[in-house]
XYZ file of C-alpha atoms in Angstrom:
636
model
C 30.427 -20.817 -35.144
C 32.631 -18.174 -36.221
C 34.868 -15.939 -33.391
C 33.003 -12.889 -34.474
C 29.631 -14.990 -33.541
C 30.684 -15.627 -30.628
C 31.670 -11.968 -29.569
C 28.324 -11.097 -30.544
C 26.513 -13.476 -28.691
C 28.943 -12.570 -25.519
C 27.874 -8.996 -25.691
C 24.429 -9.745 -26.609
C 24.516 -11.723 -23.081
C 26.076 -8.936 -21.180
C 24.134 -6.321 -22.662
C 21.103 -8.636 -21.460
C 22.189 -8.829 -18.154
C 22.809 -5.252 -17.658
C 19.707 -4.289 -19.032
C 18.306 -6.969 -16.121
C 20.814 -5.444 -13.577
C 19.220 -1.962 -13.003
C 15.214 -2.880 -13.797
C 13.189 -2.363 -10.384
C 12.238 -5.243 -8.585
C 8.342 -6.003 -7.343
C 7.527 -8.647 -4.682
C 4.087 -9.491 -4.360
C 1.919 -12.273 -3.339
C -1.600 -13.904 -4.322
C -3.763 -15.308 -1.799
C -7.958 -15.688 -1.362
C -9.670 -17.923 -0.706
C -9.471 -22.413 -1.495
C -10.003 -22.677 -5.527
C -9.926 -19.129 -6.688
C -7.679 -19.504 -9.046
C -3.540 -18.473 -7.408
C -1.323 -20.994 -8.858
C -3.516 -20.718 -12.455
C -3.194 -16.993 -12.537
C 0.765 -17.242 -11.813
C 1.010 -19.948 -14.090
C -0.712 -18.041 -16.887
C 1.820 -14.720 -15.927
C 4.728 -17.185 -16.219
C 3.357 -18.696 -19.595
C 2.698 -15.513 -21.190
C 5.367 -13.347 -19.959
C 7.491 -16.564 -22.048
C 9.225 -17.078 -19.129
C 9.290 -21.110 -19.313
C 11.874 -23.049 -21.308
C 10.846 -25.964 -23.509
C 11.523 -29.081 -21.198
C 9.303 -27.089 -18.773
C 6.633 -27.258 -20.944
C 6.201 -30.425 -22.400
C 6.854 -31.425 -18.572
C 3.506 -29.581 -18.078
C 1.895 -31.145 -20.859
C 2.815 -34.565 -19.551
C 1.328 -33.699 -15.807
C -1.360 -32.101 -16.897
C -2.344 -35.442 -18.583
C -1.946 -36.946 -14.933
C -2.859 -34.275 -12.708
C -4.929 -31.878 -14.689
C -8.217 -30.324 -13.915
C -8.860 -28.612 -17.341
C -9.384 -31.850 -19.650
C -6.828 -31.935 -22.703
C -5.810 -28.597 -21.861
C -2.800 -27.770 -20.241
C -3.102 -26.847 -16.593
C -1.350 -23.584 -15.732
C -1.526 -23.968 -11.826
C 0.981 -27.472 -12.030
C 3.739 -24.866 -12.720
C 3.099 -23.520 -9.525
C 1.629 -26.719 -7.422
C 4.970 -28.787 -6.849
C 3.943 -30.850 -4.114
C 2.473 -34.231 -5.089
C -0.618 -33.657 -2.202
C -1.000 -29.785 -3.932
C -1.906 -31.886 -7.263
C -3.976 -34.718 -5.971
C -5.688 -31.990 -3.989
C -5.808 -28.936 -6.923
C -4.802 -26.584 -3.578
C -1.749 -24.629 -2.695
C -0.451 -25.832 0.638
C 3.061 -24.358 0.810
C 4.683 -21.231 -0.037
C 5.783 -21.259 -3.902
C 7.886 -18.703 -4.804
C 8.665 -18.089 -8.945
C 10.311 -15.368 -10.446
C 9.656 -13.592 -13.777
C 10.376 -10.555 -15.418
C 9.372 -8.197 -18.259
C 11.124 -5.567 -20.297
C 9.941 -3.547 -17.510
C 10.498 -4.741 -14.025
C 11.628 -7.853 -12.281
C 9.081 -9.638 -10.120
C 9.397 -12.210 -7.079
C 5.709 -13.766 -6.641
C 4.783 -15.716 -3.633
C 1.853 -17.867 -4.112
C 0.132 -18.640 -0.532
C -2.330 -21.431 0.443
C -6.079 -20.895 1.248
C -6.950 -23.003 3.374
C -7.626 -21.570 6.497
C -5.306 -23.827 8.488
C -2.650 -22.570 6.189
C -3.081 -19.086 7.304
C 0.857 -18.696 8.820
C 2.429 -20.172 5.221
C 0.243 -16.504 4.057
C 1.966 -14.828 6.346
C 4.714 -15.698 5.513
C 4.186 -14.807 2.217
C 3.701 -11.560 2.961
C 6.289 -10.469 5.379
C 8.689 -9.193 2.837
C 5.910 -8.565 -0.213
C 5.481 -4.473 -1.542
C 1.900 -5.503 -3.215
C -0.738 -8.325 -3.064
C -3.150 -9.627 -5.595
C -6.298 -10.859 -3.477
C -7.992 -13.314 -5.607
C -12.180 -13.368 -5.677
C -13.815 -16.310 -7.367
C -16.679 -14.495 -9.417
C -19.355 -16.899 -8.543
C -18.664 -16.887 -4.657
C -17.944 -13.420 -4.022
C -16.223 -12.299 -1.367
C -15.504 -14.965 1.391
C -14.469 -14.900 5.239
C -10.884 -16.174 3.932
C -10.807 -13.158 1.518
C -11.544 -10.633 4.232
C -8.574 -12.633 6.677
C -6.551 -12.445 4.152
C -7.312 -8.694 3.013
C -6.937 -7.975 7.080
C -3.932 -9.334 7.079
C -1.958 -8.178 4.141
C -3.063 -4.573 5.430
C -1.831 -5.470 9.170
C 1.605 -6.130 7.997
C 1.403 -2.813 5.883
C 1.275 -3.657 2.400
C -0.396 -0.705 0.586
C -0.683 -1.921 -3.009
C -3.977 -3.906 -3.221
C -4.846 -5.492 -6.345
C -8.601 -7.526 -6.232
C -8.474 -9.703 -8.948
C -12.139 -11.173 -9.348
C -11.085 -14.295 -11.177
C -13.536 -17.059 -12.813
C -15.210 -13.828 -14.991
C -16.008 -16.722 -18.273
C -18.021 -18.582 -15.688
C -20.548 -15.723 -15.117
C -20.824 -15.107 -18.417
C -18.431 -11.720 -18.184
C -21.180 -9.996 -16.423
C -20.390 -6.269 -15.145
C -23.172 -6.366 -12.725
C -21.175 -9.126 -10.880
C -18.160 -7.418 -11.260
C -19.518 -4.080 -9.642
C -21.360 -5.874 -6.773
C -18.277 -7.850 -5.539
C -16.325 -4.218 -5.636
C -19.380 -2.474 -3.822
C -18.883 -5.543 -1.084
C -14.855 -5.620 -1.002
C -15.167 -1.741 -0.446
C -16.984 -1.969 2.135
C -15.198 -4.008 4.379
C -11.724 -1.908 2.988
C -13.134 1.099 4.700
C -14.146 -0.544 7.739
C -9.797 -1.993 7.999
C -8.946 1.535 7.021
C -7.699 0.268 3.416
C -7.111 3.352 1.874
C -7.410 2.322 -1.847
C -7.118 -0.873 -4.129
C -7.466 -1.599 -7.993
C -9.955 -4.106 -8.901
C -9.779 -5.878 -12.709
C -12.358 -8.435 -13.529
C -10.176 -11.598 -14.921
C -9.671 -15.122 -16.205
C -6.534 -16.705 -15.089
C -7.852 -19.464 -17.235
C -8.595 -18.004 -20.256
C -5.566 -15.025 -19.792
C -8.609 -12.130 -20.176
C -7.060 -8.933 -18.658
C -4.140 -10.526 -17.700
C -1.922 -9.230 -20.505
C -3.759 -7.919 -22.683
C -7.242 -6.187 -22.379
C -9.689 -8.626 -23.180
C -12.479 -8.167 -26.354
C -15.133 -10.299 -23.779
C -15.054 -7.612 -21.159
C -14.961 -3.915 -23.268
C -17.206 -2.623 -20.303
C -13.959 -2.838 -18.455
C -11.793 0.618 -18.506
C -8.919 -0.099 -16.167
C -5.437 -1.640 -16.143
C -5.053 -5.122 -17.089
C -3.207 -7.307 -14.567
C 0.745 -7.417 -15.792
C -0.134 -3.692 -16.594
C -0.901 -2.654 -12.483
C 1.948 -4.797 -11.895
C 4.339 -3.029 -14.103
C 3.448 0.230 -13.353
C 2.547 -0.089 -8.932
C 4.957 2.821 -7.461
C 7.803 0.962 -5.029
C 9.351 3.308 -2.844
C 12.788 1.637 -2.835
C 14.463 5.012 -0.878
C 12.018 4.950 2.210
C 14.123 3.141 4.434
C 17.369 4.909 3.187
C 15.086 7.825 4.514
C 14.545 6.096 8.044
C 16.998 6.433 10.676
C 20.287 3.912 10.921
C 19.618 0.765 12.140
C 21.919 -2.195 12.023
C 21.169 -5.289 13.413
C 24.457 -7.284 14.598
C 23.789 -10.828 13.301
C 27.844 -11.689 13.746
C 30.591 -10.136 15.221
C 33.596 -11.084 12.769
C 37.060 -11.931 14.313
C 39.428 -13.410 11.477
C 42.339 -12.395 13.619
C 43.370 -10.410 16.542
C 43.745 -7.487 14.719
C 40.276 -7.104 12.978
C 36.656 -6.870 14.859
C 33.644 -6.546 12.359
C 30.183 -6.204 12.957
C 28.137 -7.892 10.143
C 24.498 -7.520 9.534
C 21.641 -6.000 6.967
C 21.049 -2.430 6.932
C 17.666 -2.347 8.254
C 17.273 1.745 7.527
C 19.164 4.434 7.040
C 22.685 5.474 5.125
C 25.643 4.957 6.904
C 28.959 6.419 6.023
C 32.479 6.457 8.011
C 32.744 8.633 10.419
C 28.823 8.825 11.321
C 28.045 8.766 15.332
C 26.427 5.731 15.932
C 24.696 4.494 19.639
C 24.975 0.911 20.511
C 21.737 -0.717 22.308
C 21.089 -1.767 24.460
C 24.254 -0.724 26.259
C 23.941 2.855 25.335
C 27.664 3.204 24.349
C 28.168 5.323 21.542
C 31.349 6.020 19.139
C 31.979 6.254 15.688
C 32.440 4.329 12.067
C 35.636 3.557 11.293
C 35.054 1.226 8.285
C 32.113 -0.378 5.847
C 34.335 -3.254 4.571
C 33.237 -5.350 1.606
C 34.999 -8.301 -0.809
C 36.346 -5.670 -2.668
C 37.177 -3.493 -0.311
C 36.679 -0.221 1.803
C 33.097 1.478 0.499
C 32.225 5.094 0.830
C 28.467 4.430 2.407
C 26.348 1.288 2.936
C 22.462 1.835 2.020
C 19.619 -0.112 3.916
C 18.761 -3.620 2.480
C 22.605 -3.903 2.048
C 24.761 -6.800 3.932
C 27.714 -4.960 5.601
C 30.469 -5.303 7.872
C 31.799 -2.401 9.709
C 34.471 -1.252 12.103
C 34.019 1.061 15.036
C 36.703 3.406 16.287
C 36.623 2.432 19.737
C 37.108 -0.782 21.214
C 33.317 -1.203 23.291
C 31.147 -4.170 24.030
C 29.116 -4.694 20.807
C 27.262 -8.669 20.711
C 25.239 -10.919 18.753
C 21.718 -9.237 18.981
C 22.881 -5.830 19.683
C 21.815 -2.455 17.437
C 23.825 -0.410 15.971
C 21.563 2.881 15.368
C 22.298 6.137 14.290
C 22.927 8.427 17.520
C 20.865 11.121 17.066
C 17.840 8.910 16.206
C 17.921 5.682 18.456
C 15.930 2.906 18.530
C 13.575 2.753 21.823
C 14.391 -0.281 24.403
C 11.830 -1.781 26.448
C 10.990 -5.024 27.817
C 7.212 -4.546 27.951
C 5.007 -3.780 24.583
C 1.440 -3.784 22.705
C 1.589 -5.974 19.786
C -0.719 -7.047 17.401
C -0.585 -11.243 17.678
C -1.633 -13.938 14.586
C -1.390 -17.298 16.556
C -0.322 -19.925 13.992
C -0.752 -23.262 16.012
C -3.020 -25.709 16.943
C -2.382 -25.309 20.543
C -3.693 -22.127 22.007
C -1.895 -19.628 22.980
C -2.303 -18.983 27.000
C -1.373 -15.582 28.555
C 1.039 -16.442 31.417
C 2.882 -18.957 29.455
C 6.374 -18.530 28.170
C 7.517 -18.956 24.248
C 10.810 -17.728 23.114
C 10.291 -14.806 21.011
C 12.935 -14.169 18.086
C 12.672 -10.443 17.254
C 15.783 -9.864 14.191
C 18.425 -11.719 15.235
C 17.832 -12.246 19.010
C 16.181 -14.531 21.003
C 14.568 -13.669 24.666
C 11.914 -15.469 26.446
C 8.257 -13.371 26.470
C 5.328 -13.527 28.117
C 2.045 -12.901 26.784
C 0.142 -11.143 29.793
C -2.769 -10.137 28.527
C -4.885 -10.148 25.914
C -6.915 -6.838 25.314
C -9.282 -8.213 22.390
C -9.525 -10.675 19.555
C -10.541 -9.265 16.178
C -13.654 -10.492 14.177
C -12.361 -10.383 10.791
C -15.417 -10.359 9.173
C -16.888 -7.669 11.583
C -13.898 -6.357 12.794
C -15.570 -6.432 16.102
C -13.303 -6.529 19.412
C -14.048 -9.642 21.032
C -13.062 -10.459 24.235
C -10.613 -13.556 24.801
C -8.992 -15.669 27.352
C -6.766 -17.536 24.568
C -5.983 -17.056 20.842
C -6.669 -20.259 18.787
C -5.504 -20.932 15.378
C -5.477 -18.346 12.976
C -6.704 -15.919 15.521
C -5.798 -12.362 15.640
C -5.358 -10.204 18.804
C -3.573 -7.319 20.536
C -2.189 -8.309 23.290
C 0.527 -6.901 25.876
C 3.778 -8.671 26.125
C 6.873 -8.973 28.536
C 9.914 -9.864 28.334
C 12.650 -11.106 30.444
C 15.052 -8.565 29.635
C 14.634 -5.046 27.667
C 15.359 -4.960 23.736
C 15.967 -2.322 21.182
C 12.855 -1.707 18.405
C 10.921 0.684 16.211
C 7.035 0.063 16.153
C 6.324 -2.365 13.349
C 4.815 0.834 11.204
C 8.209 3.018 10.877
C 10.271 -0.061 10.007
C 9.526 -3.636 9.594
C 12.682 -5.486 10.362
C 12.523 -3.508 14.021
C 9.242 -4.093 14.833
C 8.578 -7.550 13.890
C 8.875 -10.953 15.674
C 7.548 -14.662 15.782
C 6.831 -16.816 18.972
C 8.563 -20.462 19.086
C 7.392 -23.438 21.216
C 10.262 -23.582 23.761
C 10.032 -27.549 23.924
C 9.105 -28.819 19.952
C 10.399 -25.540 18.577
C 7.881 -24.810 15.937
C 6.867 -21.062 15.122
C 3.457 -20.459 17.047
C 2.733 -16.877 16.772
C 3.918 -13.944 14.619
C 3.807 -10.225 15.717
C 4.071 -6.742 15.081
C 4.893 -4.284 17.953
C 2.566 -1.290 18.299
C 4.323 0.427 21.084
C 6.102 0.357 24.451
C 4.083 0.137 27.497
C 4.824 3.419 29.460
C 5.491 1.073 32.638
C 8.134 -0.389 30.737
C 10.446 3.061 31.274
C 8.911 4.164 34.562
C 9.595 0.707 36.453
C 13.514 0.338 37.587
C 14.806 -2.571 39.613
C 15.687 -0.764 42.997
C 19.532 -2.031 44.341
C 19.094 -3.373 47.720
C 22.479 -4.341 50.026
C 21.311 -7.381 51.766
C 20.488 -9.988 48.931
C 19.612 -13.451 48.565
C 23.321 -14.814 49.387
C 22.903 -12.452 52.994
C 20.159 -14.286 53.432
C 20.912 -17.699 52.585
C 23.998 -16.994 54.757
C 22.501 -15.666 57.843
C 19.943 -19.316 57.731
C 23.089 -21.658 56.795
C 21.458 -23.495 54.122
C 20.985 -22.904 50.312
C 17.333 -21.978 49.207
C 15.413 -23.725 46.426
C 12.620 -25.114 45.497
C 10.895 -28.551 45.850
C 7.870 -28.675 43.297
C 6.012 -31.810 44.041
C 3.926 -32.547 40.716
C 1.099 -35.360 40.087
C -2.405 -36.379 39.664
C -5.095 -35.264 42.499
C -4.542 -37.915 45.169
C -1.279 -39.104 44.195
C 0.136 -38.313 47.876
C 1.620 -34.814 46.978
C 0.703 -32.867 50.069
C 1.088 -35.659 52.270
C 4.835 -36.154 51.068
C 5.608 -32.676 51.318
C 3.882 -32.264 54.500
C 6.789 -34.975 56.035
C 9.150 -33.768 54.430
C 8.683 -30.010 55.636
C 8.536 -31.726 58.897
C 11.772 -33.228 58.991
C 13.313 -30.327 57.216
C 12.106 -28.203 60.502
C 13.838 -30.476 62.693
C 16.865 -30.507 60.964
C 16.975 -26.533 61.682
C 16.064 -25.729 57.919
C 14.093 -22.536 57.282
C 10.449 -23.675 55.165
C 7.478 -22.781 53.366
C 5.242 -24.814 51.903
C 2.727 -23.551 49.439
C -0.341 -26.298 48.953
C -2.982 -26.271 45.878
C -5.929 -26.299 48.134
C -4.630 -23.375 50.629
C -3.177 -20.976 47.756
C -6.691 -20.921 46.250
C -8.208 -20.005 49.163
C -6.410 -16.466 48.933
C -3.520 -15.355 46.289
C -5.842 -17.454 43.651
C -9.238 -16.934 44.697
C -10.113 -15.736 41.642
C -8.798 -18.459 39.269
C -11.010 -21.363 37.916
C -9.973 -24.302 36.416
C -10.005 -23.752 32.636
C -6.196 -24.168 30.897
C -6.068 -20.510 30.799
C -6.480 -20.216 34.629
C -3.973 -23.154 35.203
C -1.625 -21.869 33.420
C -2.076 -18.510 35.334
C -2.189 -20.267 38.754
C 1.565 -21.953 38.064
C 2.689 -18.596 37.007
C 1.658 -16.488 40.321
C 3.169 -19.481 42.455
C 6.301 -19.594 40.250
C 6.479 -16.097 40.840
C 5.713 -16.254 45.068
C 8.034 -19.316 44.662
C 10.720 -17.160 43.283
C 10.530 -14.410 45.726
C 10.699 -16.864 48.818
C 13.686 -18.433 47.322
C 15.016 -14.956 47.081
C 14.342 -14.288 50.896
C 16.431 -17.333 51.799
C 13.768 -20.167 52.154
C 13.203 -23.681 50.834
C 9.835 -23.376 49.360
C 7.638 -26.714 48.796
C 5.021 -26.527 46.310
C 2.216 -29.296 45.937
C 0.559 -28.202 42.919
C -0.945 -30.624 39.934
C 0.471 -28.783 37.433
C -0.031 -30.454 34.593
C 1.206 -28.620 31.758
C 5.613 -29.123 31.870
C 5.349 -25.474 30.166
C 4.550 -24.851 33.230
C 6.826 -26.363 35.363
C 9.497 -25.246 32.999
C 8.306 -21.479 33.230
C 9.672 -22.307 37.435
C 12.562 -23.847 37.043
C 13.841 -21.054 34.595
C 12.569 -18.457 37.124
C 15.299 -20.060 39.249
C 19.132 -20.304 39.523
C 21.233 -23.938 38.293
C 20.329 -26.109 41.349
C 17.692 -24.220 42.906
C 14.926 -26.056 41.695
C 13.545 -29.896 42.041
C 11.513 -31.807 40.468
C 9.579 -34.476 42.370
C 7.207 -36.603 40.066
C 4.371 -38.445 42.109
C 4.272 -41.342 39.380
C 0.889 -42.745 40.485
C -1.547 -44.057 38.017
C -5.300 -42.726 37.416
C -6.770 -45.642 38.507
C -5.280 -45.679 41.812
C -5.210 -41.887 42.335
C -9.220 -42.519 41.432
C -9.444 -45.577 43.804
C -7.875 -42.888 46.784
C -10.150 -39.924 46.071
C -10.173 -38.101 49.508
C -11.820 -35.698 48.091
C -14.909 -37.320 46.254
C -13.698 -35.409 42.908
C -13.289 -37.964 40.939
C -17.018 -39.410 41.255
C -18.130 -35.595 40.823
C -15.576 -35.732 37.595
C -17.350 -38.835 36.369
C -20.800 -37.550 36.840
C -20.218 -34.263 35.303
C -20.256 -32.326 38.180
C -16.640 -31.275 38.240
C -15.768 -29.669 34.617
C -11.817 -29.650 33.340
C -10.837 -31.984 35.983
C -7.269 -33.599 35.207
C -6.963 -36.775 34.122
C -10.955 -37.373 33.017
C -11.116 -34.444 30.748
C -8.149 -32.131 31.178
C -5.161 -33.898 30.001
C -2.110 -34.715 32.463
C 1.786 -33.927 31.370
C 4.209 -36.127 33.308
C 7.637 -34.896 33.598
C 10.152 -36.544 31.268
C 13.258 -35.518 33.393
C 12.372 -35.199 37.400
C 15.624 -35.183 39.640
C 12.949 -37.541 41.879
C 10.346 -39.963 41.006
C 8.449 -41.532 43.314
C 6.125 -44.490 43.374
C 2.728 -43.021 44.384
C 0.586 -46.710 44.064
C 2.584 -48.308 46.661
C 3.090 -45.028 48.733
C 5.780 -45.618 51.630
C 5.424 -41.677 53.327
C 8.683 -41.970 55.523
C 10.708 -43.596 52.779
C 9.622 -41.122 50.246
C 10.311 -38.189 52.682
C 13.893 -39.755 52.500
C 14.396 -39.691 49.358
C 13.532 -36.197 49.203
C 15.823 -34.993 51.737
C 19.177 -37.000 50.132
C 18.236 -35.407 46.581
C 18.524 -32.039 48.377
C 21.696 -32.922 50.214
C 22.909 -34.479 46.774
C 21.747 -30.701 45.329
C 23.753 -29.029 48.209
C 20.680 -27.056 49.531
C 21.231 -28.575 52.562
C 24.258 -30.708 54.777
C 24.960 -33.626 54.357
C-alpha cells in the first residue's frame, strides 16, 4: 500500500470520526411484555443499520443453529440475548445495552426484561433513556406488563412513546387489529396522563416498517421505526436551561496547595466568577476555577464532569451541592415520593433502608404509605406494605436534611434507590414529589440541661438493655431481676415489657409484620428518649426481625445499647407456655404467632447470650449486670 493510500485512508478515518463526533445522540429502551419480540426487533435494527462485523455474524449463524427459535433462519434476538439462561429460555433477563448509529444520529438502546419479576432491571433501563419503544405482540394485545411498563416509563418522565405492535405477519397484516390495540393503548394513555405516542404496526421478524415502509401494510401512513427514531426531538439544552447544580462526588487534594471539587454538572452553566451556595451548609462564595486535563475552561455545561475551585476557603464535603445562589436547591429531611419496591421482601413503613440519593448516603424511613397504584386501573389502593413490583406514594424521613429538586425539574436531584442495610441489595427506587411542609416548620429546640446533666446528676451512664427471644424464653423474668438488683445498687430504671406497652402506647397495633415492625420502632423511639433523660431502660420485647433491633441500636450512642439474646429453643419455649399461646398457635386460634408461622431472627452478634432451656434466673441476672459494668454504664 502506497504512502498516498495510506494518507487517504487516515483522513478518510478522521473525516469519519468527525462526522460521528457532532451527530446527536438518542437513548432509548424497549420493553413489553414476555415474547413480544425486544431483543428480535434490536437485533433486526443492528442487522440492517449494517452495524455487525463479519465474525459477528457467522457467530450468529452458528448459535442460531443451537439456540434458535426461527428454524434455519438466523435468529436476530441472540445478538441481543447473551446470557446462556436468556437463550435456553428465548427471554431477556438482564439489561443489554448495544449501540448503533446511522448517517443521522447515534443511538444507545437498552433492551429490558419482561418478566414481571424483572421489573427493577426495566427500571433501570429507563433511568437515563430520552424515548421508549413499548412493544405489543399483535395477537395478545395489550397486557398488564404493557400497561406497568407504559406507567412506568411515563413516571420517570420519558415523553417520547413509540408503541410498536410487533408480530403484524402473524395476523395476517390486518388494520382492524392494528386500530383496536391503538383504540385500547389510548385509552389507558389518557387515564396516566400520556400526552401523546406514535404507534407503527411492525415485524421485527420480517424487518416490515422497521426501515423501510413495508409493501404488506400500504394501509399504514406513518413513520417507519428507524424513521421516528431518527427524527424524535431531544432537547439536549434543557438542563443547561435549569439552575446550577453540582453534585460533589470528590473533593480533590493532590497537594496542599490545590482543593477541587469534582462532580457532573447536573443543570445549569457555570462560569468563573458565578455566585454559587453550598448545601446544606448554606455558605456561599464564588468560582475561582473549572479545571480540566488541558487546562483552565471558560464555562462547564450540565452533563459535563468538572472540577472546580472556589475563592474562599469553606467547608465543602463528599455529598454536598454546589448550586447556583440565586436559585438553590431546597433541603429537607422529610418528602412525598413516588416508591417502585424491587424486592422480594416487602417493604414495611417504620423500617430503616439506607437511601442513596446522587452521591450520598443517609438512612430513611418510610412512614407511611398514602396508596398503592393499580396499574391496570390506576386505582388508589390502600396498603400496609409494598410487595414486589409494587408502586406507591409514600412519605419518607430521613435522619438528617438533604439538598434536592423534585424528580420533575431535574432527574439527577430528585431521584434515589433504597438498599438493604444488612445484604446490601437495591430494594426500592424513587422519585421525590415534594417536601413535606413539616419538614421546614419543625426545628430542634436547644435545651441547657442535656443528657450528660442528667446522666451526671444520677452517677451512672444510661443505655439500653434489649432482652430479645421467643415467647417464653424467660425474657421478662430476667429483666425483672435484673431491674431489681439494678435498684438496689442505687441505679435509676425503667423497664418497658411486651405485654404492658400494648396495653397503652401500642394499643392499636396487631400482630401482622407491618405492626411489628411498627411496635419496635415506637419503643426504639420511647427507648431513646429515656436514655436521653438519664435512665437505663430494659426492654423485653420478641422482636424478631434484627432490622429491627438494628433500627435501636443506631438510635443510640457507641455503648449505649445491649444486646441480650434469650437462646432458648421452640420446643422448650413451647413446653413453658405460660400463656397457653402456643396451643392457641397450633390450633389456629392465634394468627402470625412467632415461631409457628411468623418467622424468628436470632441475633448473630449479642454482647450477651444466655441459655434460656436450662434457665438459672440469679446467674443470668449476673451476667447481665458484669456486661454493663464491662460497658461502663455502671461501677464496677
Amino acid at each position: 500500500m502506497s504512502h498516498v493510500q495510506d494518507e487517504l485512508i487516515a483522513s478518510d478515518i478522521e473525516a469519519y470520526l468527525k462526522q460521528h463526533e457532532h451527530k446527536g445522540l438518542l437513548r432509548f429502551l424497549t420493553c413489553g411484555s414476555v415474547d413480544d419480540g425486544k431483543s428480535t426487533l434490536i437485533g433486526r435494527l443492528l442487522f440492517d443499520s449494517q452495524m455487525l462485523f463479519e465474525d459477528q455474524l457467522a457467530a450468529i449463524e452458528k448459535d442460531s443453529k443451537k439456540w434458535g427459535t426461527q428454524a434455519d433462519a438466523m435468529d436476530l434476538a441472540l445478538l441481543v440475548d447473551g446470557l446462556a439462561a436468556e437463550r435456553e429460555q428465548g427471554i431477556t433477563i438482564d439489561v443489554a445495552y448495544r449501540f448503533f448509529s446511522t448517517q443521522q444520529r447515534k443511538f444507545i438502546v437498552a433492551d429490558t426484561p419482561g418478566h414481571e419479576q424483572y421489573t427493577r432491571n426495566m427500571v433501570t433501563g429507563a433511568s437515563t433513556a430520552d424515548a421508549a419503544v413499548i412493544l405489543v405482540d399483535a395477537r395478545h394485545g395489550v397486557l398488564t406488563q404493557t400497561r406497568r411498563h407504559s406507567y412506568l416509563v411515563h413516571l420517570l418522565g420519558i415523553r417520547h412513546i413509540i408503541l410498536a405492535i410487533n408480530k403484524m405477519d402473524l395476523v395476517d397484516y390486518d388494520p382492524a387489529v392494528f386500530r383496536r390495540i391503538v383504540d385500547d393503548y389510548r385509552a389507558f394513555a389518557d387515564l396516566i396522563g400520556m400526552e401523546d405516542f406514535t404507534a407503527i404496526p411492525v415485524s421485527a421478524l420480517k424487518g416490515d416498517n422497521i426501515l423501510h415502509p413495508s409493501p404488506a401494510m400500504h394501509w399504514f401512513h406513518g413513520p417507519t421505526l428507524m424513521g421516528c427514531l431518527e427524527t424524535v426531538e431531544v432537547d439536549e439544552t434543557r438542563m443547561q436551561r435549569a439552575p446550577v447544580r453540582l453534585p460533589v462526588q470528590w473533593v480533590n487534594r493532590p497537594n496542599l496547595d490545590f482543593r477541587g471539587f469534582c462532580g457532573t454538572l447536573a443543570g445549569g452553566i457555570l462560569h468563573p466568577g458565578d455566585r454559587v451556595r453550598v448545601l446544606p451548609s448554606g455558605k456561599e462564595t464564588r468560582v475561582a476555577r473549572i479545571v480540566s486535563d488541558e487546562g483552565d475552561r471558560p464555562r462547564a455545561l450540565a452533563g459535563e464532569s468538572i472540577t472546580l475551585t472556589l475563592e474562599d476557603e469553606i467547608d465543602v464535603s463528599r455529598g454536598s451541592v454546589i448550586c447556583g445562589a440565586d436559585a438553590p436547591a431546597q433541603v429537607a429531611d422529610q418528602f412525598e415520593a413516588r416508591i417502585v419496591w424491587m424486592h422480594e421482601e416487602p417493604l414495611y413503613p417504620g423500617r430503616t433502608y439506607l437511601m442513596k440519593a446522587g452521591v450520598q448516603t443517609v438512612q430513611a424511613t418510610v412512614t407511611d404509605i398514602k396508596y398503592q397504584v393499580n396499574v391496570n386501573t390506576l386505582e388508589r389502593l390502600a396498603a400496609d406494605t409494598l410487595e414486589l413490583n409494587g408502586i406507591g406514594v409514600c412519605n419518607i424521613s430521613l435522619d438528617r436534611p438533604i439538598p434536592f429538586d423534585p424528580y420533575e425539574e431535574n432527574r439527577d436531584m430528585g431521584s434515589f434507590i433504597f438498599i438493604d442495610r444488612f445484604e446490601h441489595h437495591t430494594v426500592g427506587a424513587g422519585m421525590i414529589d415534594f417536601a413535606l411542609r413539616r419538614a421546614h416548620n419543625i426545628h430542634l429546640q436547644h435545651v441547657d440541661v442535656d443528657k450528660a446533666a442528667r446522666a451526671a446528676l444520677k452517677g451512672h451512664r444510661p443505655g439500653v438493655i434489649w432482652f430479645t427471644g421467643l415467647s417464653g424464653s424467660g425474657k421478662s423474668t430476667v429483666a425483672n431481676r435484673v431491674e431489681e438488683k439494678l435498684h438496689a445498687l442505687g441505679v435509676h430504671t425503667y423497664l418497658l415489657d411486651g405485654d404492658n406497652v400494648r396495653h397503652g402506647l401500642n394499643r392499636d397495633l396487631g400482630f401482622t409484620e407491618e405492626d411489628r415492625v411498627e411496635n419496635i420502632r415506637r419503643i426504639a423511639e420511647v427507648s431513646r428518649l429515656m436514655v436521653d433523660a438519664g435512665l437505663i431502660v430494659l426492654t423485653a420485647f420478641i422482636s424478631p426481625f434484627r432490622s429491627e433491633r438494628r433500627l435501636a441500636r443506631d438510635r443510640l450512642e457507641d455503648g449505649e445499647f445491649v444486646e441480650v439474646f434469650m437462646d432458648t429453643p421452640l420446643e422448650v419455649a413451647e413446653q413453658r407456655d405460660p400463656k397457653g399461646l402456643y396451643r392457641k398457635a397450633r390450633r389456629g386460634e392465634l394468627k402470625n404467632f412467632t415461631g409457628i408461622d411468623s418467622p424468628y431472627e436470632p441475633p448473630e452478634n449479642p454482647e450477651v447470650t444466655l441459655d434460656g432451656a436450662h434457665l438459672d434466673v440469679e446467674a443470668a441476672s449476673n451476667r447481665v449486670i458484669q456486661a454493663l459494668r464491662d460497658q461502663g454504664m455502671i461501677p464496677r
